Amino acid sequence: MTACPDRLDAIVARLASVLDSNAIIAGAAVGAGYCGDATDERGAPPAIVFRPRNTEGVAAILSACNDAGQALVIQGGRTGLSGGARPQPGEVSLSLERMTSIGAIDTAAGTVIADAGATLQAVQEKAADHELMFGVDIGARGTATIGGNIATNAGGIRVLRYGMYRAQVLGLEAVLADGTILSNLKGLPKDNSGYDLGQFFIGTEGTLGVVTRACLKLHPKPRSRANALCALPSLSAAISLLKNLRKQLGPLLSAFEVIFPEVYAGVIAHSGATPPVPSGAGMYALVEIQGQSETDDEARFAAALMVAYENGVVSDVAVSTSMREYAAIWALREGASEFIFSMSNMIGFDVGLPISGMQSFIDMASRDILIADPDAQFYIFGHLGDGNLHYLVRTDWHERVADAAFAAVARCGGAISAEHGIGLDKKRWLPWIRTPAELATMRRLKAALDPENILNPGRVFNMKATAAEYV
Ligand SMILES: Cc1cc2nc3c(=O)[nH]c(=O)nc-3n(C[C@H](O)[C@H](O)[C@H](O)COP(=O)(O)OP(=O)(O)OC[C@H]3O[C@@H](n4cnc5c(N)ncnc54)[C@H](O)[C@@H]3O)c2cc1C
C-alpha cells in the first residue's frame, strides 16, 4: 500500500489550524531515524511525521486520520526490539517526541504524571531528586519513552522486586483511534469503580490507542544498595541460589540476572573490562539488594552469599564494596546487549519460561536448532528471577531457527515474548502459544476500539485469521 497524496493533503489541510508549525515533517525532511526501531530491519519512510505538542493535538490527528482511513505507526523512542514502531508502506508516523513534560512529584502519594514522550531516564532522575525511585529500569533508559514502555509493558532488571511496567501505572490518559480522549490520572491505588480502561493500553503495543500521559508510582529511594557477581557450576545451581536468596533476603533481593559463559567471555573481550570473577565457570549470576538499612542489609547479603559459597552452590563471588564497583558489575551486565549488537546475523528470542522448565527448554531448543543449522552459535543471558531468558542465536537461517526455538517454547509452556512484545516480527508464531479463542477475543477488542484499523495495523496479529492458526 502507498500513501495517497490527495488523502494526505486533505488531512494536513484539516490539521493546519490545529497544530503548530513544527508539528508536521514531510517528504525529504523526514529523517532516516523514523524508518525503524532498534532492530536491524528498516521500514518504508513515512510520507509524513506528525509531532503533536499535547493530547488535543494527538486527538485531532487521530480523528482526521480515522475519518480518512489513513493508517499510522506510533513512535516513541524507537528502541523497540520487535518491529512495532517500524513503518509499513502507506503509513504516516505519529511521534510523541515533543510531549516530554514531567509534572511535579506528589511526595505524599509517591506519584508523578509524565507525558508519553518523556524518557524513562528523565522520570528516574526526577524521582531521585525527591529521594524516590522508579521501579523499572532497562538498558535503553536514555531514549525509551514512558509511552513506549507502557505500550510494551517493559520489564527490565528489577521486575523481581517491583513488577513489570503495568505495576507502576496508577492512571493513564490515552486517545482512541477516533480521537476520543480517555483520561484517568487520579492515581488512586485502589479504584474499582467500573472497568480499569487504562489496562487496554498496557502491553497492547499501540494497537488499541495512543498513550499520551501516565500517573506513575514511585518507591522510596533505597538507602542501601549492593550487588555481587557469582560464578556457579550450572544453571541449576543458579536456580538453587535464587531460591535460597529469596528465602533468606525476602524483598531485599531486587535483581537476579544470569549470564551464560559465552556471553560473559564475549562481554569481557568486547569491553576490555576487568572480570570481577575469572572466566571458565559454567554460569554467572548478578544479584542485587536494595533496602533501607545501611547497617544491616549489606551484612545480611554477605552472610547469605557466604552460606551459598560454603554449600558449594557458588564457586566464586565478588561483592561490591563501593559505588564504583557496584556500577562496574552492572556495566558488565549491560555490556551484554552491546556485545550482542556488535555481531552480525543474530536472531534474538526473548522468552518467558517456567523456571523449572528452563533447562529442558535450552536442551530442546539447542538440539533442534543445531538440526536446522549445525553451525549455529548460542548466546544466552537474562532475568532468571522473572523466568525470562534472552536466547540469541548467530545463524544464517533465521526462519527455520525461529521455528525450532518457538516450538521448544510452546512445548515447555512458555511465552514467545516475555518483555519485548510481538510487533511485526513475532506475530507469525503467536498462534503457537495463544488459543484461537484468545486470538479471536484480541481481534474483537481491536475491532471495537479501532474499527478502521488505523492504529499500528498488522502489529501483534493480522485482523484476518489465517488457516495456519487453526492447525
Ligand atoms: C539496549 C536495549 C536494552 C533494552 N532492554 C530492555 C529490557 O530490559 N526490558 C524491556 O522490556 N525492553 C528492553 N528493550 C526494548 C525497548 O527499549 C522497550 O520495548 C521500550 O519499552 C520501547 O520504548 P520506546 O519508547 O523506544 O518505544 P518504540 O520502540 O518507539 O515503540 C515500541 C512499541 O510501542 C508503541 N508505542 C510507542 N509509543 C507509544 C504510545 N505513546 N502510545 C501507544 N503506543 C506506543 C509503538 O508503536 C511500538 O509498537 C531494550 C532495548 C534496547 C535497545
XYZ file of C-alpha atoms and ligand atoms in Angstrom:
524
model
C 0.000 0.000 0.000
C 1.288 3.508 -0.776
C 0.136 6.701 0.890
C -2.405 8.553 -1.214
C -1.168 12.166 -1.766
C -4.691 13.602 -2.064
C -5.776 11.971 1.159
C -2.654 13.217 2.954
C -3.120 16.744 1.588
C -6.694 16.738 2.901
C -5.560 15.549 6.352
C -2.815 18.185 6.515
C -5.238 20.917 5.401
C -7.713 19.876 8.102
C -4.985 19.981 10.776
C -3.358 23.245 9.648
C -5.319 25.422 12.057
C -4.981 22.985 14.987
C -1.273 22.087 15.011
C 1.723 24.405 15.394
C 4.231 24.871 12.582
C 6.750 22.334 13.976
C 4.198 19.574 14.260
C 4.476 18.229 10.720
C 7.563 16.960 8.895
C 7.003 15.799 5.342
C 8.758 14.261 2.353
C 12.550 14.599 2.141
C 12.655 16.306 5.547
C 11.675 13.017 7.253
C 14.926 11.711 8.750
C 16.095 8.093 8.394
C 15.613 7.586 12.138
C 11.839 7.423 11.665
C 12.193 4.326 9.450
C 12.802 1.782 12.174
C 13.421 0.756 15.747
C 16.410 -0.925 17.427
C 16.166 -3.992 15.179
C 18.314 -4.143 12.025
C 15.403 -4.020 9.605
C 14.322 -0.659 8.145
C 10.756 0.133 7.107
C 9.266 2.384 4.455
C 9.975 6.101 5.070
C 6.693 7.654 6.244
C 5.444 10.431 3.920
C 4.563 12.498 6.992
C 5.653 12.525 10.625
C 3.124 14.155 12.962
C 4.735 15.530 16.120
C 1.942 16.945 18.295
C 2.696 19.008 21.403
C -0.227 17.835 23.514
C -3.101 15.387 23.919
C -5.533 17.605 21.993
C -3.099 17.567 19.064
C -2.954 13.753 19.186
C -6.771 13.629 19.254
C -7.066 15.948 16.245
C -4.543 13.900 14.222
C -6.241 10.601 15.032
C -9.693 11.959 14.288
C -8.549 13.284 10.885
C -6.718 10.045 10.001
C -9.631 7.905 11.174
C -12.121 9.818 9.022
C -9.804 9.410 6.023
C -8.934 5.752 6.730
C -5.236 6.687 6.995
C -3.036 4.158 8.846
C -0.468 5.361 11.389
C 2.568 3.913 13.075
C 3.038 5.199 16.617
C 6.607 6.018 17.552
C 8.168 6.674 20.947
C 11.931 6.385 21.409
C 12.130 3.684 18.683
C 14.210 1.400 20.900
C 11.732 -1.452 20.465
C 13.038 -4.887 19.586
C 10.105 -6.393 17.712
C 9.436 -4.028 14.801
C 6.275 -2.463 16.275
C 7.449 1.107 15.549
C 8.820 0.218 12.091
C 6.683 1.976 9.452
C 4.940 -0.090 6.806
C 4.231 1.171 3.282
C 1.454 3.766 3.253
C 1.627 4.558 6.981
C 2.281 8.001 8.385
C 4.098 8.345 11.696
C 2.709 9.752 14.923
C 5.741 10.556 17.071
C 5.351 11.533 20.730
C 8.838 13.088 20.756
C 7.674 16.627 21.589
C 5.456 15.590 24.509
C 8.144 15.367 27.169
C 6.847 17.228 30.235
C 7.049 15.681 33.649
C 4.775 17.166 36.323
C 5.585 17.943 39.934
C 6.206 14.928 42.146
C 3.433 14.229 44.645
C 5.667 13.231 47.529
C 2.768 12.302 49.836
C 1.283 9.861 47.341
C 4.631 8.888 45.790
C 3.427 9.552 42.239
C 4.298 11.629 39.194
C 2.418 12.409 35.987
C 4.586 12.205 32.888
C 3.936 12.849 29.205
C 4.238 9.817 26.932
C 7.315 11.184 25.158
C 9.374 11.759 28.343
C 12.258 9.337 28.581
C 12.428 6.707 31.277
C 15.710 8.215 32.464
C 14.159 11.674 32.869
C 11.487 10.159 35.149
C 14.114 8.195 37.088
C 16.203 11.342 37.591
C 13.261 13.467 38.654
C 12.227 10.814 41.191
C 15.798 10.616 42.531
C 15.809 14.395 43.103
C 12.984 13.806 45.594
C 14.554 10.816 47.379
C 12.270 8.478 45.427
C 12.891 5.903 42.737
C 11.036 4.473 39.753
C 10.739 0.676 39.855
C 11.542 -0.166 36.224
C 14.977 0.113 34.684
C 16.111 -1.011 31.220
C 19.294 -0.552 29.217
C 17.571 1.775 26.728
C 16.506 4.159 29.541
C 18.024 7.273 27.940
C 15.905 7.013 24.760
C 12.947 4.741 25.506
C 9.830 6.704 26.398
C 7.110 6.320 29.007
C 4.518 5.754 26.241
C 6.650 3.090 24.548
C 7.377 1.447 27.901
C 3.662 1.278 28.680
C 2.731 0.069 25.200
C 5.270 -2.762 25.519
C 4.719 -3.363 29.268
C 8.503 -3.141 29.631
C 10.238 -5.339 32.169
C 13.955 -4.985 32.736
C 16.196 -5.743 35.642
C 14.047 -5.219 38.750
C 10.777 -6.986 37.933
C 11.601 -9.477 40.686
C 11.145 -6.712 43.246
C 8.851 -4.070 41.704
C 6.923 -5.935 38.977
C 6.516 -5.160 35.283
C 5.590 -1.707 33.967
C 1.907 -2.496 34.485
C 2.536 -2.464 38.243
C 3.924 1.090 38.049
C 0.925 2.617 36.246
C -1.695 4.111 38.577
C -3.548 6.054 35.917
C -3.450 6.643 32.214
C -4.519 9.068 29.550
C -4.940 7.673 26.050
C -6.567 8.650 22.786
C -8.688 6.197 20.832
C -8.489 5.869 17.051
C -11.467 8.205 16.532
C -9.907 10.942 18.673
C -11.816 10.201 21.895
C -9.683 11.165 24.894
C -9.837 8.811 27.896
C -8.207 10.458 30.890
C -7.880 8.954 34.341
C -4.859 10.433 36.059
C -6.189 10.481 39.638
C -3.538 7.975 40.634
C -5.694 6.162 43.173
C -4.014 2.967 44.355
C -7.473 1.466 44.860
C -10.220 2.227 42.370
C -12.716 -0.455 41.455
C -15.293 1.986 40.104
C -16.062 0.202 36.897
C -13.652 -1.036 34.233
C -9.990 -0.033 34.522
C -9.796 1.213 30.932
C -6.116 2.080 31.261
C -5.304 -1.644 31.175
C -6.343 -1.742 27.494
C -3.270 0.267 26.582
C -0.626 -1.510 28.664
C 1.239 -4.149 26.679
C -1.030 -3.838 23.626
C 1.734 -2.234 21.547
C -0.181 0.786 20.297
C -2.909 -1.285 18.634
C -5.807 -0.014 20.775
C -4.932 3.633 21.387
C -2.169 6.193 21.816
C -0.882 6.708 25.349
C -0.433 10.429 25.997
C 0.170 10.708 29.760
C 0.533 8.411 32.734
C 0.420 8.666 36.508
C 3.339 6.565 37.683
C 4.005 5.036 41.060
C 7.297 5.841 42.802
C 9.057 3.977 45.596
C 11.240 5.183 48.469
C 14.814 5.568 47.265
C 16.872 2.720 48.695
C 19.462 3.779 51.268
C 21.457 0.622 50.887
C 22.441 -0.965 47.588
C 24.926 -3.673 46.807
C 25.462 -6.259 44.137
C 27.616 -9.297 43.579
C 28.809 -11.321 40.663
C 28.750 -15.046 41.373
C 30.411 -17.846 39.439
C 28.439 -21.094 39.595
C 28.788 -24.562 38.128
C 25.468 -24.620 36.242
C 22.051 -23.151 35.556
C 20.579 -25.489 38.131
C 22.983 -24.060 40.759
C 21.832 -20.550 39.775
C 18.204 -21.618 40.291
C 19.113 -23.002 43.756
C 20.876 -19.738 44.586
C 17.786 -17.774 43.543
C 15.570 -19.947 45.738
C 17.900 -19.631 48.742
C 18.415 -15.874 48.404
C 14.660 -15.286 48.093
C 14.128 -17.253 51.274
C 16.918 -15.547 53.202
C 16.600 -11.998 51.915
C 12.897 -11.699 51.059
C 12.059 -8.358 49.420
C 15.651 -7.132 49.915
C 16.559 -9.100 46.785
C 15.985 -6.684 43.897
C 17.600 -8.325 40.852
C 18.786 -11.748 39.820
C 20.328 -11.934 36.365
C 22.144 -14.791 34.668
C 24.942 -14.546 32.140
C 25.947 -17.711 30.310
C 29.709 -18.346 29.835
C 29.835 -17.429 26.110
C 28.286 -14.026 26.847
C 30.459 -13.425 29.924
C 33.659 -14.152 27.973
C 32.373 -12.135 24.998
C 31.490 -9.051 27.073
C 34.892 -9.065 28.745
C 36.714 -9.394 25.425
C 34.483 -6.772 23.754
C 34.592 -4.194 26.557
C 38.103 -4.851 27.855
C 36.680 -4.730 31.409
C 38.455 -6.490 34.275
C 36.329 -9.528 35.114
C 35.054 -9.415 38.739
C 35.405 -13.227 38.808
C 37.520 -15.177 36.304
C 36.053 -16.727 33.115
C 35.735 -20.505 32.933
C 32.729 -21.173 35.193
C 29.571 -22.927 33.965
C 27.320 -19.950 34.796
C 27.396 -16.402 36.189
C 24.735 -14.634 38.234
C 24.458 -10.957 39.049
C 22.483 -10.467 42.235
C 21.470 -7.173 43.805
C 19.868 -5.973 47.019
C 18.088 -2.693 47.678
C 16.979 -1.825 51.202
C 16.592 0.888 53.790
C 19.108 -0.166 56.458
C 22.651 0.888 55.651
C 23.999 -1.081 58.604
C 22.166 -4.420 58.340
C 21.370 -5.014 54.678
C 24.885 -5.460 53.363
C 25.792 -7.763 56.237
C 22.713 -9.934 55.546
C 23.626 -10.021 51.846
C 27.234 -11.030 52.558
C 26.091 -13.694 55.018
C 23.616 -15.202 52.524
C 26.294 -15.336 49.829
C 28.752 -16.887 52.259
C 26.270 -19.696 53.001
C 25.910 -20.292 49.238
C 29.710 -20.401 48.875
C 30.150 -22.797 51.805
C 27.415 -25.074 50.435
C 29.153 -25.237 47.068
C 26.246 -23.576 45.233
C 28.554 -20.695 44.301
C 32.172 -21.394 43.345
C 33.407 -17.789 43.445
C 31.868 -14.436 44.295
C 32.825 -10.748 44.053
C 30.684 -8.445 46.227
C 30.690 -4.705 45.517
C 32.163 -2.638 48.334
C 31.841 0.798 46.731
C 29.525 2.548 44.278
C 32.305 2.307 41.682
C 32.416 -1.493 41.990
C 28.610 -1.628 42.055
C 28.450 0.313 38.774
C 31.217 -1.824 37.215
C 29.280 -5.028 37.943
C 26.112 -3.589 36.384
C 28.144 -2.299 33.409
C 29.183 -5.860 32.734
C 25.549 -6.977 32.532
C 24.594 -4.004 30.367
C 27.582 -4.808 28.143
C 25.718 -7.987 27.144
C 23.388 -6.051 24.793
C 26.320 -4.090 23.329
C 28.304 -7.285 22.746
C 25.307 -8.964 21.098
C 24.581 -5.922 18.885
C 28.253 -5.962 17.742
C 27.764 -9.324 15.989
C 26.148 -9.902 12.610
C 23.484 -12.489 11.713
C 21.987 -12.587 15.190
C 18.410 -13.554 15.872
C 17.081 -12.941 19.374
C 14.359 -14.693 21.315
C 13.045 -13.002 24.456
C 11.299 -15.941 26.014
C 9.332 -16.423 29.221
C 9.562 -19.871 30.793
C 8.587 -21.678 33.957
C 11.873 -21.676 35.922
C 11.575 -25.424 36.435
C 11.415 -25.934 32.637
C 14.283 -23.641 31.699
C 16.972 -26.309 31.327
C 14.625 -28.515 29.271
C 13.917 -25.552 27.001
C 17.630 -24.910 26.494
C 18.326 -28.593 25.781
C 15.372 -28.961 23.419
C 15.887 -25.651 21.593
C 19.652 -26.120 21.109
C 19.164 -29.689 19.865
C 16.514 -28.683 17.300
C 18.336 -25.520 16.250
C 21.523 -27.487 15.600
C 19.493 -29.809 13.355
C 18.240 -26.719 11.461
C 21.725 -25.173 11.338
C 24.714 -27.215 12.571
C 26.837 -24.015 12.594
C 24.501 -22.084 14.920
C 26.157 -20.374 17.898
C 24.282 -19.646 21.127
C 24.473 -16.604 23.413
C 22.202 -16.561 26.459
C 21.594 -14.146 29.311
C 18.536 -12.845 31.060
C 16.383 -12.129 34.026
C 16.354 -15.512 35.768
C 14.357 -14.180 38.703
C 11.466 -13.492 36.285
C 11.800 -16.689 34.219
C 12.944 -14.587 31.259
C 15.840 -15.575 29.005
C 17.315 -13.592 26.155
C 18.227 -16.542 23.947
C 20.241 -15.376 20.952
C 21.486 -17.390 18.029
C 24.073 -16.496 15.427
C 22.912 -18.151 12.233
C 22.276 -17.571 8.532
C 18.967 -19.448 8.799
C 16.689 -17.122 10.785
C 13.272 -18.530 9.816
C 13.987 -22.183 10.463
C 15.904 -21.396 13.660
C 12.961 -19.294 14.881
C 10.597 -22.181 14.149
C 12.762 -24.526 16.238
C 13.143 -22.063 19.124
C 9.447 -21.163 19.325
C 8.361 -24.801 19.010
C 10.515 -25.518 22.071
C 8.951 -22.550 23.905
C 5.460 -23.862 23.115
C 6.333 -27.380 24.249
C 7.764 -26.041 27.536
C 4.651 -23.977 28.329
C 6.433 -20.672 27.764
C 5.836 -17.267 26.177
C 7.381 -16.224 22.838
C 7.832 -12.714 24.219
C 8.494 -12.051 27.886
C 9.017 -8.305 27.575
C 9.858 -7.025 24.068
C 6.425 -7.635 22.551
C 5.246 -9.266 19.343
C 5.262 -6.283 16.971
C 5.627 -7.272 13.338
C 8.463 -9.696 13.797
C 6.979 -12.391 16.044
C 3.308 -12.424 15.073
C 3.643 -15.473 12.837
C 4.317 -17.571 15.953
C 1.699 -16.068 18.291
C -0.881 -18.778 17.428
C 1.615 -21.364 18.649
C 1.107 -20.242 22.238
C -2.291 -18.457 22.270
C -5.554 -20.284 21.580
C -7.915 -19.433 18.692
C -10.392 -18.180 21.315
C -7.776 -15.820 22.764
C -6.790 -14.505 19.336
C -10.442 -14.043 18.352
C -11.016 -12.015 21.549
C -7.991 -9.830 20.796
C -9.451 -9.139 17.333
C -12.871 -8.293 18.826
C -11.242 -5.753 21.157
C -9.253 -4.247 18.300
C -12.352 -4.041 16.068
C -14.337 -2.373 18.870
C -11.741 0.306 19.675
C -10.215 0.817 16.223
C -12.866 -0.213 13.664
C -10.988 1.361 10.731
C -7.795 -0.483 11.745
C -5.658 2.659 11.538
C -3.517 2.231 14.677
C -0.373 0.155 14.149
C -2.210 -2.187 11.776
C -0.755 -5.676 11.455
C 1.179 -5.434 14.718
C 0.725 -8.348 17.166
C -1.769 -10.081 14.786
C -3.496 -9.516 11.450
C -7.188 -8.775 11.646
C -7.940 -11.670 9.330
C -7.151 -15.074 10.839
C -5.113 -17.408 8.641
C -5.768 -21.112 8.230
C -2.391 -21.781 9.911
C -3.820 -20.508 13.209
C -6.178 -23.425 13.418
C -3.641 -26.176 12.754
C 19.882 -1.695 24.643
C 18.431 -2.053 24.833
C 18.042 -2.651 26.018
C 16.695 -2.988 26.222
N 16.350 -3.588 27.398
C 15.052 -3.906 27.623
C 14.674 -4.531 28.845
O 15.491 -4.848 29.707
N 13.360 -4.769 29.026
C 12.401 -4.442 28.086
O 11.213 -4.686 28.323
N 12.758 -3.881 26.913
C 14.040 -3.608 26.657
N 14.396 -3.039 25.457
C 13.371 -2.800 24.422
C 12.766 -1.377 24.404
O 13.624 -0.440 24.977
C 11.405 -1.363 25.099
O 10.499 -2.160 24.362
C 10.812 0.036 25.302
O 9.715 -0.064 26.180
C 10.363 0.695 24.000
O 10.114 2.073 24.250
P 10.194 3.135 23.049
O 9.742 4.445 23.557
O 11.522 3.094 22.413
O 9.072 2.557 22.070
P 9.112 2.370 20.491
O 10.220 1.459 20.095
O 9.047 3.676 19.817
O 7.727 1.601 20.287
C 7.517 0.316 20.817
C 6.048 -0.064 20.593
O 5.209 0.790 21.375
C 4.337 1.564 20.525
N 4.269 2.899 21.122
C 5.290 3.772 21.350
N 4.836 4.876 21.976
C 3.504 4.695 22.146
C 2.467 5.494 22.724
N 2.718 6.685 23.264
N 1.200 5.007 22.712
C 0.922 3.793 22.178
N 1.865 3.003 21.608
C 3.131 3.460 21.598
C 4.991 1.520 19.160
O 4.043 1.688 18.135
C 5.596 0.124 19.157
O 4.614 -0.827 18.858
C 15.739 -2.713 25.211
C 16.136 -2.104 24.016
C 17.473 -1.785 23.812
C 17.853 -1.137 22.515
